[in-house]
Amino acid sequence: MTSAAASAAADQALAGRIATLMRVGTAGASALLVAGACLRPAGATGIATVLLGSGCGLLVLLPVLRLVLMAGHFARLAERSYATISLVVLALVIAAVVVGVMA
Amino acid sequence: MSLGLFSILFAGSLAAGALGGALGMAGGIFVVPLLTLVAGASFPDAVAVSLVSVVACSCASAPQFLTAGLTNLRLAVVLEVATAFGALVGVLVVGAIPRPVLYGIFAVVLLVSALQMAAGRNDRGPRHPPRQRPRLSGAFVDHTGRTVTYQVVRLPWGVALMFAAGSLSALLGIGSGVLKIPAMDAAMRLPIKASSATANLMIGVTACGAAAAYLLSGRLDLDLSAPVVLGSLAGSVLGARFLVRTAARWLRAVFTTVLLVVAVPMAANAFGLHWGVSA
């Protein structure tokens, strides 16, 4: 197998891992949101707020986890440029969160 | 929140998510008017909820595209440098730019993008072929079983457009897939399914920073989020399945129509008519 073909196969495996992360993450977030939406009208406001916040938080975390997966993947392949790019994107996202919270 | 309003927001978000998912977009451009007009939410509240729904749409429809081999991961992360930087700038300047100016710029971008889509790619070939990026090239199997290979060209153009898309995402609460897809299809000459799938994945990273900021600072309305995010999740899964099965020409026609339709309220907002969004 050539180097390019090996990289392509490794990238497809990464795509599979990201797909699993997204499936599991969105299923978990959906469960939290459904539970929160059901408990809110029943009067359990505190628990409902925690569940709804956790559901939204889990969703927002998924793209960040995807970037961590990609950085690790490219680091394992010794592709420093793509690993660095992934970490730069991660840093920019974190900077946006910090700036947005402080605004 | 009443059961009736919950149902309306869920159904509306489902429709927005399905349409967005089928086009590789996130449907945020429909969620903001839904929240301001139907639920009476303020514009900042609608933007916050819309950003979370945008992330939800991206995450829910991504597995379908990834397993179908449509998503170009390397291209996505390269372009995300520009979108994430654009989103950071958007978060920094939000509130300083008059909203009608933003709507006006966006309406023009939508119209130009629609014209590009309607015209299709003109593959006569330039006199001097633009520089190609072999490491960013990709391939996928289309709906007829044919393997489609492609090269990425005009990367600087794509990066510039992605920066603008990232800024608009943070400012207007949209995924800006409506700008990302024409950038990848028309500027970088990617096949429309690859551009749609790759843009879909990028939308999540573009919107998650601003969305997390709203959530962590307590400015996210969780009551509104539940029906909108759940509807968006369900709709985007349905839409993604539709995209994988649909021929590119048909998808291009639908996409062009949506661009033109969305441009009307955006242009109206630029002139102070407040279509779809509150002032």
PDB file of N, CA and C in Angstrom, chain A residues 3-4 7-8 11-12 14-16 18-20 22-23 26 29-30 33-34 37 40 49 52-53 56-57 59-60 62-64 66-67 70 73-74 77 79 82 85-86 88-89 92-93 95-97 99-101 103, chain B residues 6 52 55-56 58-60 62-64 66-67 69 73-78 80-82 84-85 87-88 91-92 135-136 201-202 204-205 208-213 215-217 219-220 222-223 225-226 229-230 233:
ATOM      1  N   SER A   3       1.977   5.322   0.467  1.00  0.00           N
ATOM      2  CA  SER A   3       1.788   6.231   1.601  1.00  0.00           C
ATOM      3  C   SER A   3       0.454   6.976   1.496  1.00  0.00           C
ATOM      4  N   ALA A   4       0.131   7.422   0.263  1.00  0.00           N
ATOM      5  CA  ALA A   4      -1.121   8.158   0.065  1.00  0.00           C
ATOM      6  C   ALA A   4      -2.329   7.275   0.339  1.00  0.00           C
ATOM      7  N   SER A   7      -2.697   6.762   4.049  1.00  0.00           N
ATOM      8  CA  SER A   7      -3.284   7.952   4.674  1.00  0.00           C
ATOM      9  C   SER A   7      -4.784   8.011   4.429  1.00  0.00           C
ATOM     10  N   ALA A   8      -5.185   7.668   3.192  1.00  0.00           N
ATOM     11  CA  ALA A   8      -6.610   7.693   2.856  1.00  0.00           C
ATOM     12  C   ALA A   8      -7.378   6.673   3.692  1.00  0.00           C
ATOM     13  N   ASP A  11      -7.605   7.962   7.195  1.00  0.00           N
ATOM     14  CA  ASP A  11      -8.589   9.050   7.270  1.00  0.00           C
ATOM     15  C   ASP A  11     -10.012   8.501   7.278  1.00  0.00           C
ATOM     16  N   GLN A  12     -10.239   7.417   6.510  1.00  0.00           N
ATOM     17  CA  GLN A  12     -11.587   6.825   6.488  1.00  0.00           C
ATOM     18  C   GLN A  12     -11.913   6.207   7.846  1.00  0.00           C
ATOM     19  N   LEU A  14     -10.738   7.359  10.650  1.00  0.00           N
ATOM     20  CA  LEU A  14     -11.022   8.532  11.484  1.00  0.00           C
ATOM     21  C   LEU A  14     -12.461   9.003  11.259  1.00  0.00           C
ATOM     22  N   ALA A  15     -12.885   9.010   9.996  1.00  0.00           N
ATOM     23  CA  ALA A  15     -14.265   9.413   9.685  1.00  0.00           C
ATOM     24  C   ALA A  15     -15.249   8.517  10.420  1.00  0.00           C
ATOM     25  N   GLY A  16     -14.947   7.223  10.487  1.00  0.00           N
ATOM     26  CA  GLY A  16     -15.817   6.281  11.200  1.00  0.00           C
ATOM     27  C   GLY A  16     -15.878   6.588  12.693  1.00  0.00           C
ATOM     28  N   ILE A  18     -15.309   9.519  14.100  1.00  0.00           N
ATOM     29  CA  ILE A  18     -16.050  10.781  14.283  1.00  0.00           C
ATOM     30  C   ILE A  18     -17.555  10.537  14.147  1.00  0.00           C
ATOM     31  N   ALA A  19     -17.927   9.699  13.175  1.00  0.00           N
ATOM     32  CA  ALA A  19     -19.349   9.377  12.983  1.00  0.00           C
ATOM     33  C   ALA A  19     -19.920   8.739  14.253  1.00  0.00           C
ATOM     34  N   THR A  20     -19.148   7.825  14.858  1.00  0.00           N
ATOM     35  CA  THR A  20     -19.607   7.181  16.100  1.00  0.00           C
ATOM     36  C   THR A  20     -19.740   8.205  17.220  1.00  0.00           C
ATOM     37  N   MET A  22     -20.341  11.368  16.953  1.00  0.00           N
ATOM     38  CA  MET A  22     -21.504  12.230  16.687  1.00  0.00           C
ATOM     39  C   MET A  22     -22.820  11.483  16.972  1.00  0.00           C
ATOM     40  N   ARG A  23     -22.873  10.203  16.570  1.00  0.00           N
ATOM     41  CA  ARG A  23     -24.097   9.416  16.813  1.00  0.00           C
ATOM     42  C   ARG A  23     -24.364   9.276  18.313  1.00  0.00           C
ATOM     43  N   THR A  26     -25.087  12.835  19.963  1.00  0.00           N
ATOM     44  CA  THR A  26     -26.414  13.411  19.686  1.00  0.00           C
ATOM     45  C   THR A  26     -27.515  12.570  20.338  1.00  0.00           C
ATOM     46  N   ALA A  29     -27.425  13.603  23.995  1.00  0.00           N
ATOM     47  CA  ALA A  29     -27.972  14.956  24.145  1.00  0.00           C
ATOM     48  C   ALA A  29     -29.491  14.952  23.950  1.00  0.00           C
ATOM     49  N   SER A  30     -29.952  14.170  22.981  1.00  0.00           N
ATOM     50  CA  SER A  30     -31.400  14.080  22.745  1.00  0.00           C
ATOM     51  C   SER A  30     -32.107  13.528  23.970  1.00  0.00           C
ATOM     52  N   LEU A  33     -32.270  16.185  26.638  1.00  0.00           N
ATOM     53  CA  LEU A  33     -33.230  17.236  26.289  1.00  0.00           C
ATOM     54  C   LEU A  33     -34.676  16.750  26.426  1.00  0.00           C
ATOM     55  N   VAL A  34     -34.943  15.517  25.988  1.00  0.00           N
ATOM     56  CA  VAL A  34     -36.303  14.964  26.113  1.00  0.00           C
ATOM     57  C   VAL A  34     -36.679  14.846  27.587  1.00  0.00           C
ATOM     58  N   ALA A  37     -37.302  18.327  28.952  1.00  0.00           N
ATOM     59  CA  ALA A  37     -38.557  18.889  28.431  1.00  0.00           C
ATOM     60  C   ALA A  37     -39.773  18.227  29.086  1.00  0.00           C
ATOM     61  N   ARG A  40     -39.899  19.504  33.007  1.00  0.00           N
ATOM     62  CA  ARG A  40     -40.188  20.931  33.214  1.00  0.00           C
ATOM     63  C   ARG A  40     -41.678  21.174  33.511  1.00  0.00           C
ATOM     64  N   THR A  49     -33.774  22.047  34.404  1.00  0.00           N
ATOM     65  CA  THR A  49     -32.781  23.029  33.945  1.00  0.00           C
ATOM     66  C   THR A  49     -31.408  22.387  33.780  1.00  0.00           C
ATOM     67  N   LEU A  52     -31.572  20.088  30.645  1.00  0.00           N
ATOM     68  CA  LEU A  52     -31.575  20.861  29.385  1.00  0.00           C
ATOM     69  C   LEU A  52     -30.217  21.514  29.141  1.00  0.00           C
ATOM     70  N   GLY A  53     -29.631  22.063  30.203  1.00  0.00           N
ATOM     71  CA  GLY A  53     -28.305  22.670  30.070  1.00  0.00           C
ATOM     72  C   GLY A  53     -27.246  21.645  29.696  1.00  0.00           C
ATOM     73  N   CYS A  56     -27.691  20.661  25.938  1.00  0.00           N
ATOM     74  CA  CYS A  56     -27.128  21.688  25.050  1.00  0.00           C
ATOM     75  C   CYS A  56     -25.603  21.697  25.160  1.00  0.00           C
ATOM     76  N   GLY A  57     -25.094  21.543  26.381  1.00  0.00           N
ATOM     77  CA  GLY A  57     -23.654  21.546  26.591  1.00  0.00           C
ATOM     78  C   GLY A  57     -22.966  20.390  25.891  1.00  0.00           C
ATOM     79  N   LEU A  59     -24.009  18.841  23.214  1.00  0.00           N
ATOM     80  CA  LEU A  59     -24.022  19.111  21.763  1.00  0.00           C
ATOM     81  C   LEU A  59     -22.898  20.058  21.367  1.00  0.00           C
ATOM     82  N   VAL A  60     -22.757  21.130  22.140  1.00  0.00           N
ATOM     83  CA  VAL A  60     -21.749  22.144  21.827  1.00  0.00           C
ATOM     84  C   VAL A  60     -20.336  21.572  21.968  1.00  0.00           C
ATOM     85  N   LEU A  62     -19.413  18.477  21.229  1.00  0.00           N
ATOM     86  CA  LEU A  62     -19.082  17.464  20.214  1.00  0.00           C
ATOM     87  C   LEU A  62     -18.101  17.952  19.136  1.00  0.00           C
ATOM     88  N   PRO A  63     -18.305  19.162  18.546  1.00  0.00           N
ATOM     89  CA  PRO A  63     -17.311  19.624  17.554  1.00  0.00           C
ATOM     90  C   PRO A  63     -15.923  19.798  18.157  1.00  0.00           C
ATOM     91  N   VAL A  64     -15.874  20.185  19.439  1.00  0.00           N
ATOM     92  CA  VAL A  64     -14.579  20.354  20.113  1.00  0.00           C
ATOM     93  C   VAL A  64     -13.892  18.991  20.257  1.00  0.00           C
ATOM     94  N   ARG A  66     -14.376  16.475  18.399  1.00  0.00           N
ATOM     95  CA  ARG A  66     -13.984  16.058  17.038  1.00  0.00           C
ATOM     96  C   ARG A  66     -12.612  16.640  16.671  1.00  0.00           C
ATOM     97  N   LEU A  67     -12.378  17.898  17.044  1.00  0.00           N
ATOM     98  CA  LEU A  67     -11.077  18.511  16.768  1.00  0.00           C
ATOM     99  C   LEU A  67      -9.963  17.811  17.549  1.00  0.00           C
ATOM    100  N   MET A  70      -9.169  14.617  15.764  1.00  0.00           N
ATOM    101  CA  MET A  70      -8.412  14.867  14.533  1.00  0.00           C
ATOM    102  C   MET A  70      -6.956  15.211  14.837  1.00  0.00           C
ATOM    103  N   HIS A  73      -5.217  12.028  15.721  1.00  0.00           N
ATOM    104  CA  HIS A  73      -5.080  11.196  14.517  1.00  0.00           C
ATOM    105  C   HIS A  73      -3.887  11.647  13.673  1.00  0.00           C
ATOM    106  N   PHE A  74      -3.815  12.942  13.416  1.00  0.00           N
ATOM    107  CA  PHE A  74      -2.724  13.444  12.574  1.00  0.00           C
ATOM    108  C   PHE A  74      -1.379  13.363  13.303  1.00  0.00           C
ATOM    109  N   LEU A  77      -0.110   9.903  12.844  1.00  0.00           N
ATOM    110  CA  LEU A  77       0.394   9.695  11.479  1.00  0.00           C
ATOM    111  C   LEU A  77       1.663  10.506  11.208  1.00  0.00           C
ATOM    112  N   GLU A  79       1.843  13.613  10.895  1.00  0.00           N
ATOM    113  CA  GLU A  79       1.529  14.715   9.967  1.00  0.00           C
ATOM    114  C   GLU A  79       1.420  15.988  10.808  1.00  0.00           C
ATOM    115  N   TYR A  82      -1.014  19.054   9.771  1.00  0.00           N
ATOM    116  CA  TYR A  82      -2.454  18.906  10.025  1.00  0.00           C
ATOM    117  C   TYR A  82      -2.757  18.839  11.525  1.00  0.00           C
ATOM    118  N   ILE A  85      -2.661  22.395  12.595  1.00  0.00           N
ATOM    119  CA  ILE A  85      -3.863  23.103  12.118  1.00  0.00           C
ATOM    120  C   ILE A  85      -5.060  22.771  13.011  1.00  0.00           C
ATOM    121  N   SER A  86      -5.214  21.505  13.363  1.00  0.00           N
ATOM    122  CA  SER A  86      -6.334  21.092  14.227  1.00  0.00           C
ATOM    123  C   SER A  86      -6.259  21.807  15.577  1.00  0.00           C
ATOM    124  N   VAL A  88      -4.737  24.653  16.201  1.00  0.00           N
ATOM    125  CA  VAL A  88      -4.994  26.089  15.995  1.00  0.00           C
ATOM    126  C   VAL A  88      -6.501  26.355  15.978  1.00  0.00           C
ATOM    127  N   VAL A  89      -7.242  25.502  15.276  1.00  0.00           N
ATOM    128  CA  VAL A  89      -8.706  25.659  15.231  1.00  0.00           C
ATOM    129  C   VAL A  89      -9.286  25.526  16.637  1.00  0.00           C
ATOM    130  N   LEU A  92      -8.692  28.661  18.539  1.00  0.00           N
ATOM    131  CA  LEU A  92      -9.574  29.750  18.095  1.00  0.00           C
ATOM    132  C   LEU A  92     -10.981  29.592  18.670  1.00  0.00           C
ATOM    133  N   VAL A  93     -11.458  28.340  18.732  1.00  0.00           N
ATOM    134  CA  VAL A  93     -12.791  28.094  19.306  1.00  0.00           C
ATOM    135  C   VAL A  93     -12.797  28.471  20.793  1.00  0.00           C
ATOM    136  N   ALA A  95     -10.848  30.568  22.285  1.00  0.00           N
ATOM    137  CA  ALA A  95     -10.749  32.030  22.371  1.00  0.00           C
ATOM    138  C   ALA A  95     -12.117  32.678  22.170  1.00  0.00           C
ATOM    139  N   ALA A  96     -12.913  32.163  21.232  1.00  0.00           N
ATOM    140  CA  ALA A  96     -14.256  32.709  20.986  1.00  0.00           C
ATOM    141  C   ALA A  96     -15.140  32.519  22.220  1.00  0.00           C
ATOM    142  N   VAL A  97     -15.016  31.369  22.882  1.00  0.00           N
ATOM    143  CA  VAL A  97     -15.797  31.126  24.095  1.00  0.00           C
ATOM    144  C   VAL A  97     -15.422  32.139  25.176  1.00  0.00           C
ATOM    145  N   VAL A  99     -13.910  35.099  24.899  1.00  0.00           N
ATOM    146  CA  VAL A  99     -14.312  36.460  24.514  1.00  0.00           C
ATOM    147  C   VAL A  99     -15.823  36.634  24.655  1.00  0.00           C
ATOM    148  N   GLY A 100     -16.588  35.619  24.225  1.00  0.00           N
ATOM    149  CA  GLY A 100     -18.045  35.688  24.304  1.00  0.00           C
ATOM    150  C   GLY A 100     -18.553  35.735  25.725  1.00  0.00           C
ATOM    151  N   VAL A 101     -17.941  34.983  26.622  1.00  0.00           N
ATOM    152  CA  VAL A 101     -18.361  34.984  28.029  1.00  0.00           C
ATOM    153  C   VAL A 101     -18.036  36.322  28.684  1.00  0.00           C
ATOM    154  N   ALA A 103     -17.876  39.200  27.182  1.00  0.00           N
ATOM    155  CA  ALA A 103     -18.567  40.323  26.518  1.00  0.00           C
ATOM    156  C   ALA A 103     -19.790  40.766  27.323  1.00  0.00           C
TER     157      ALA A 103
ATOM    158  N   PHE B   6     -44.764  24.602  21.991  1.00  0.00           N
ATOM    159  CA  PHE B   6     -43.690  23.594  21.924  1.00  0.00           C
ATOM    160  C   PHE B   6     -43.799  22.816  20.612  1.00  0.00           C
ATOM    161  N   VAL B  52     -27.122  26.953  18.864  1.00  0.00           N
ATOM    162  CA  VAL B  52     -27.104  25.584  19.405  1.00  0.00           C
ATOM    163  C   VAL B  52     -27.777  24.627  18.418  1.00  0.00           C
ATOM    164  N   VAL B  55     -25.374  23.784  15.654  1.00  0.00           N
ATOM    165  CA  VAL B  55     -24.420  22.747  16.067  1.00  0.00           C
ATOM    166  C   VAL B  55     -25.112  21.382  16.065  1.00  0.00           C
ATOM    167  N   ALA B  56     -26.358  21.354  16.553  1.00  0.00           N
ATOM    168  CA  ALA B  56     -27.114  20.086  16.594  1.00  0.00           C
ATOM    169  C   ALA B  56     -27.305  19.517  15.194  1.00  0.00           C
ATOM    170  N   SER B  58     -25.495  20.040  12.539  1.00  0.00           N
ATOM    171  CA  SER B  58     -24.206  19.587  12.019  1.00  0.00           C
ATOM    172  C   SER B  58     -23.842  18.218  12.588  1.00  0.00           C
ATOM    173  N   CYS B  59     -23.997  18.075  13.909  1.00  0.00           N
ATOM    174  CA  CYS B  59     -23.614  16.812  14.568  1.00  0.00           C
ATOM    175  C   CYS B  59     -24.531  15.661  14.147  1.00  0.00           C
ATOM    176  N   ALA B  60     -25.830  15.947  14.003  1.00  0.00           N
ATOM    177  CA  ALA B  60     -26.783  14.876  13.695  1.00  0.00           C
ATOM    178  C   ALA B  60     -26.658  14.363  12.269  1.00  0.00           C
ATOM    179  N   ALA B  62     -23.883  14.708  10.322  1.00  0.00           N
ATOM    180  CA  ALA B  62     -22.498  14.373   9.958  1.00  0.00           C
ATOM    181  C   ALA B  62     -22.252  12.870   9.771  1.00  0.00           C
ATOM    182  N   PRO B  63     -22.768  11.980  10.668  1.00  0.00           N
ATOM    183  CA  PRO B  63     -22.455  10.551  10.498  1.00  0.00           C
ATOM    184  C   PRO B  63     -22.854   9.988   9.133  1.00  0.00           C
ATOM    185  N   GLN B  64     -24.005  10.438   8.632  1.00  0.00           N
ATOM    186  CA  GLN B  64     -24.472   9.950   7.327  1.00  0.00           C
ATOM    187  C   GLN B  64     -23.463  10.299   6.224  1.00  0.00           C
ATOM    188  N   LEU B  66     -20.252  11.177   6.673  1.00  0.00           N
ATOM    189  CA  LEU B  66     -18.928  10.595   6.956  1.00  0.00           C
ATOM    190  C   LEU B  66     -18.863   9.134   6.507  1.00  0.00           C
ATOM    191  N   THR B  67     -19.906   8.367   6.835  1.00  0.00           N
ATOM    192  CA  THR B  67     -19.890   6.945   6.470  1.00  0.00           C
ATOM    193  C   THR B  67     -20.073   6.753   4.961  1.00  0.00           C
ATOM    194  N   GLY B  69     -18.595   8.588   2.908  1.00  0.00           N
ATOM    195  CA  GLY B  69     -17.318   9.017   2.318  1.00  0.00           C
ATOM    196  C   GLY B  69     -17.393  10.345   1.594  1.00  0.00           C
ATOM    197  N   LEU B  73     -12.254  15.484   5.316  1.00  0.00           N
ATOM    198  CA  LEU B  73     -11.845  15.908   6.661  1.00  0.00           C
ATOM    199  C   LEU B  73     -10.659  16.870   6.636  1.00  0.00           C
ATOM    200  N   ARG B  74      -9.680  16.595   5.768  1.00  0.00           N
ATOM    201  CA  ARG B  74      -8.485  17.454   5.730  1.00  0.00           C
ATOM    202  C   ARG B  74      -8.841  18.852   5.229  1.00  0.00           C
ATOM    203  N   LEU B  75      -9.658  18.906   4.197  1.00  0.00           N
ATOM    204  CA  LEU B  75     -10.081  20.213   3.698  1.00  0.00           C
ATOM    205  C   LEU B  75     -10.893  20.949   4.768  1.00  0.00           C
ATOM    206  N   ALA B  76     -11.758  20.196   5.468  1.00  0.00           N
ATOM    207  CA  ALA B  76     -12.603  20.805   6.499  1.00  0.00           C
ATOM    208  C   ALA B  76     -11.752  21.492   7.563  1.00  0.00           C
ATOM    209  N   VAL B  77     -10.729  20.802   8.070  1.00  0.00           N
ATOM    210  CA  VAL B  77      -9.960  21.383   9.174  1.00  0.00           C
ATOM    211  C   VAL B  77      -9.103  22.559   8.692  1.00  0.00           C
ATOM    212  N   VAL B  78      -8.639  22.504   7.447  1.00  0.00           N
ATOM    213  CA  VAL B  78      -7.882  23.647   6.906  1.00  0.00           C
ATOM    214  C   VAL B  78      -8.791  24.886   6.810  1.00  0.00           C
ATOM    215  N   GLU B  80     -11.486  25.397   8.450  1.00  0.00           N
ATOM    216  CA  GLU B  80     -11.993  25.781   9.771  1.00  0.00           C
ATOM    217  C   GLU B  80     -11.081  26.794  10.469  1.00  0.00           C
ATOM    218  N   VAL B  81      -9.822  26.865  10.077  1.00  0.00           N
ATOM    219  CA  VAL B  81      -8.960  27.922  10.618  1.00  0.00           C
ATOM    220  C   VAL B  81      -9.586  29.274  10.275  1.00  0.00           C
ATOM    221  N   ALA B  82     -10.042  29.403   9.044  1.00  0.00           N
ATOM    222  CA  ALA B  82     -10.650  30.664   8.606  1.00  0.00           C
ATOM    223  C   ALA B  82     -12.016  30.885   9.249  1.00  0.00           C
ATOM    224  N   ALA B  84     -13.253  29.589  12.061  1.00  0.00           N
ATOM    225  CA  ALA B  84     -13.137  29.794  13.511  1.00  0.00           C
ATOM    226  C   ALA B  84     -12.571  31.187  13.813  1.00  0.00           C
ATOM    227  N   PHE B  85     -11.608  31.625  12.988  1.00  0.00           N
ATOM    228  CA  PHE B  85     -11.061  32.977  13.165  1.00  0.00           C
ATOM    229  C   PHE B  85     -12.137  34.018  12.856  1.00  0.00           C
ATOM    230  N   ALA B  87     -15.346  33.595  13.173  1.00  0.00           N
ATOM    231  CA  ALA B  87     -16.313  33.569  14.280  1.00  0.00           C
ATOM    232  C   ALA B  87     -15.774  34.344  15.480  1.00  0.00           C
ATOM    233  N   LEU B  88     -14.478  34.214  15.739  1.00  0.00           N
ATOM    234  CA  LEU B  88     -13.858  34.964  16.847  1.00  0.00           C
ATOM    235  C   LEU B  88     -13.988  36.469  16.604  1.00  0.00           C
ATOM    236  N   VAL B  91     -17.601  37.496  17.180  1.00  0.00           N
ATOM    237  CA  VAL B  91     -17.914  37.625  18.609  1.00  0.00           C
ATOM    238  C   VAL B  91     -17.354  38.938  19.160  1.00  0.00           C
ATOM    239  N   LEU B  92     -16.173  39.324  18.677  1.00  0.00           N
ATOM    240  CA  LEU B  92     -15.530  40.554  19.157  1.00  0.00           C
ATOM    241  C   LEU B  92     -16.298  41.808  18.735  1.00  0.00           C
ATOM    242  N   ARG B 135      -2.853  16.967  -1.514  1.00  0.00           N
ATOM    243  CA  ARG B 135      -3.133  16.437  -0.181  1.00  0.00           C
ATOM    244  C   ARG B 135      -4.577  16.673   0.231  1.00  0.00           C
ATOM    245  N   LEU B 136      -5.242  17.623  -0.410  1.00  0.00           N
ATOM    246  CA  LEU B 136      -6.632  17.923  -0.075  1.00  0.00           C
ATOM    247  C   LEU B 136      -7.612  17.300  -1.055  1.00  0.00           C
ATOM    248  N   LEU B 201     -20.049  19.584   8.174  1.00  0.00           N
ATOM    249  CA  LEU B 201     -19.186  19.269   9.317  1.00  0.00           C
ATOM    250  C   LEU B 201     -18.569  20.543   9.893  1.00  0.00           C
ATOM    251  N   MET B 202     -18.171  21.455   9.006  1.00  0.00           N
ATOM    252  CA  MET B 202     -17.520  22.692   9.446  1.00  0.00           C
ATOM    253  C   MET B 202     -18.457  23.608  10.222  1.00  0.00           C
ATOM    254  N   GLY B 204     -20.530  23.015  12.509  1.00  0.00           N
ATOM    255  CA  GLY B 204     -20.537  22.751  13.945  1.00  0.00           C
ATOM    256  C   GLY B 204     -19.412  23.467  14.663  1.00  0.00           C
ATOM    257  N   VAL B 205     -18.201  23.368  14.119  1.00  0.00           N
ATOM    258  CA  VAL B 205     -17.051  24.033  14.742  1.00  0.00           C
ATOM    259  C   VAL B 205     -17.204  25.560  14.666  1.00  0.00           C
ATOM    260  N   CYS B 208     -19.900  26.532  17.375  1.00  0.00           N
ATOM    261  CA  CYS B 208     -19.856  26.035  18.764  1.00  0.00           C
ATOM    262  C   CYS B 208     -19.224  27.019  19.742  1.00  0.00           C
ATOM    263  N   GLY B 209     -18.266  27.837  19.301  1.00  0.00           N
ATOM    264  CA  GLY B 209     -17.633  28.785  20.214  1.00  0.00           C
ATOM    265  C   GLY B 209     -18.623  29.809  20.741  1.00  0.00           C
ATOM    266  N   ALA B 210     -19.359  30.462  19.824  1.00  0.00           N
ATOM    267  CA  ALA B 210     -20.342  31.464  20.238  1.00  0.00           C
ATOM    268  C   ALA B 210     -21.476  30.819  21.028  1.00  0.00           C
ATOM    269  N   ALA B 211     -21.901  29.607  20.596  1.00  0.00           N
ATOM    270  CA  ALA B 211     -22.981  28.900  21.301  1.00  0.00           C
ATOM    271  C   ALA B 211     -22.565  28.582  22.736  1.00  0.00           C
ATOM    272  N   ALA B 212     -21.334  28.106  22.915  1.00  0.00           N
ATOM    273  CA  ALA B 212     -20.837  27.781  24.254  1.00  0.00           C
ATOM    274  C   ALA B 212     -20.773  29.033  25.122  1.00  0.00           C
ATOM    275  N   ALA B 213     -20.401  30.155  24.512  1.00  0.00           N
ATOM    276  CA  ALA B 213     -20.329  31.411  25.272  1.00  0.00           C
ATOM    277  C   ALA B 213     -21.706  31.806  25.793  1.00  0.00           C
ATOM    278  N   LEU B 215     -24.212  29.769  26.367  1.00  0.00           N
ATOM    279  CA  LEU B 215     -24.613  28.782  27.374  1.00  0.00           C
ATOM    280  C   LEU B 215     -23.912  29.046  28.708  1.00  0.00           C
ATOM    281  N   LEU B 216     -22.600  29.237  28.663  1.00  0.00           N
ATOM    282  CA  LEU B 216     -21.818  29.406  29.893  1.00  0.00           C
ATOM    283  C   LEU B 216     -22.120  30.721  30.606  1.00  0.00           C
ATOM    284  N   SER B 217     -22.542  31.740  29.848  1.00  0.00           N
ATOM    285  CA  SER B 217     -22.846  33.030  30.469  1.00  0.00           C
ATOM    286  C   SER B 217     -24.313  33.130  30.887  1.00  0.00           C
ATOM    287  N   ARG B 219     -26.976  33.097  29.045  1.00  0.00           N
ATOM    288  CA  ARG B 219     -27.821  33.870  28.119  1.00  0.00           C
ATOM    289  C   ARG B 219     -28.565  32.987  27.117  1.00  0.00           C
ATOM    290  N   LEU B 220     -28.537  31.663  27.339  1.00  0.00           N
ATOM    291  CA  LEU B 220     -29.260  30.742  26.457  1.00  0.00           C
ATOM    292  C   LEU B 220     -30.598  30.383  27.100  1.00  0.00           C
ATOM    293  N   LEU B 222     -33.212  28.053  27.828  1.00  0.00           N
ATOM    294  CA  LEU B 222     -33.291  26.586  27.755  1.00  0.00           C
ATOM    295  C   LEU B 222     -34.695  26.118  27.388  1.00  0.00           C
ATOM    296  N   ASP B 223     -35.729  26.872  27.778  1.00  0.00           N
ATOM    297  CA  ASP B 223     -37.105  26.492  27.423  1.00  0.00           C
ATOM    298  C   ASP B 223     -37.299  26.506  25.909  1.00  0.00           C
ATOM    299  N   SER B 225     -34.843  26.307  23.778  1.00  0.00           N
ATOM    300  CA  SER B 225     -33.851  25.407  23.175  1.00  0.00           C
ATOM    301  C   SER B 225     -34.393  23.996  22.991  1.00  0.00           C
ATOM    302  N   ALA B 226     -35.172  23.505  23.962  1.00  0.00           N
ATOM    303  CA  ALA B 226     -35.617  22.104  23.915  1.00  0.00           C
ATOM    304  C   ALA B 226     -36.365  21.759  22.625  1.00  0.00           C
ATOM    305  N   VAL B 229     -34.013  22.536  19.371  1.00  0.00           N
ATOM    306  CA  VAL B 229     -32.864  21.640  19.171  1.00  0.00           C
ATOM    307  C   VAL B 229     -33.341  20.223  18.850  1.00  0.00           C
ATOM    308  N   LEU B 230     -34.374  19.750  19.553  1.00  0.00           N
ATOM    309  CA  LEU B 230     -34.881  18.397  19.259  1.00  0.00           C
ATOM    310  C   LEU B 230     -35.441  18.327  17.832  1.00  0.00           C
ATOM    311  N   LEU B 233     -32.538  18.347  15.397  1.00  0.00           N
ATOM    312  CA  LEU B 233     -31.850  17.055  15.370  1.00  0.00           C
ATOM    313  C   LEU B 233     -32.603  16.054  14.486  1.00  0.00           C
TER     314      LEU B 233
END
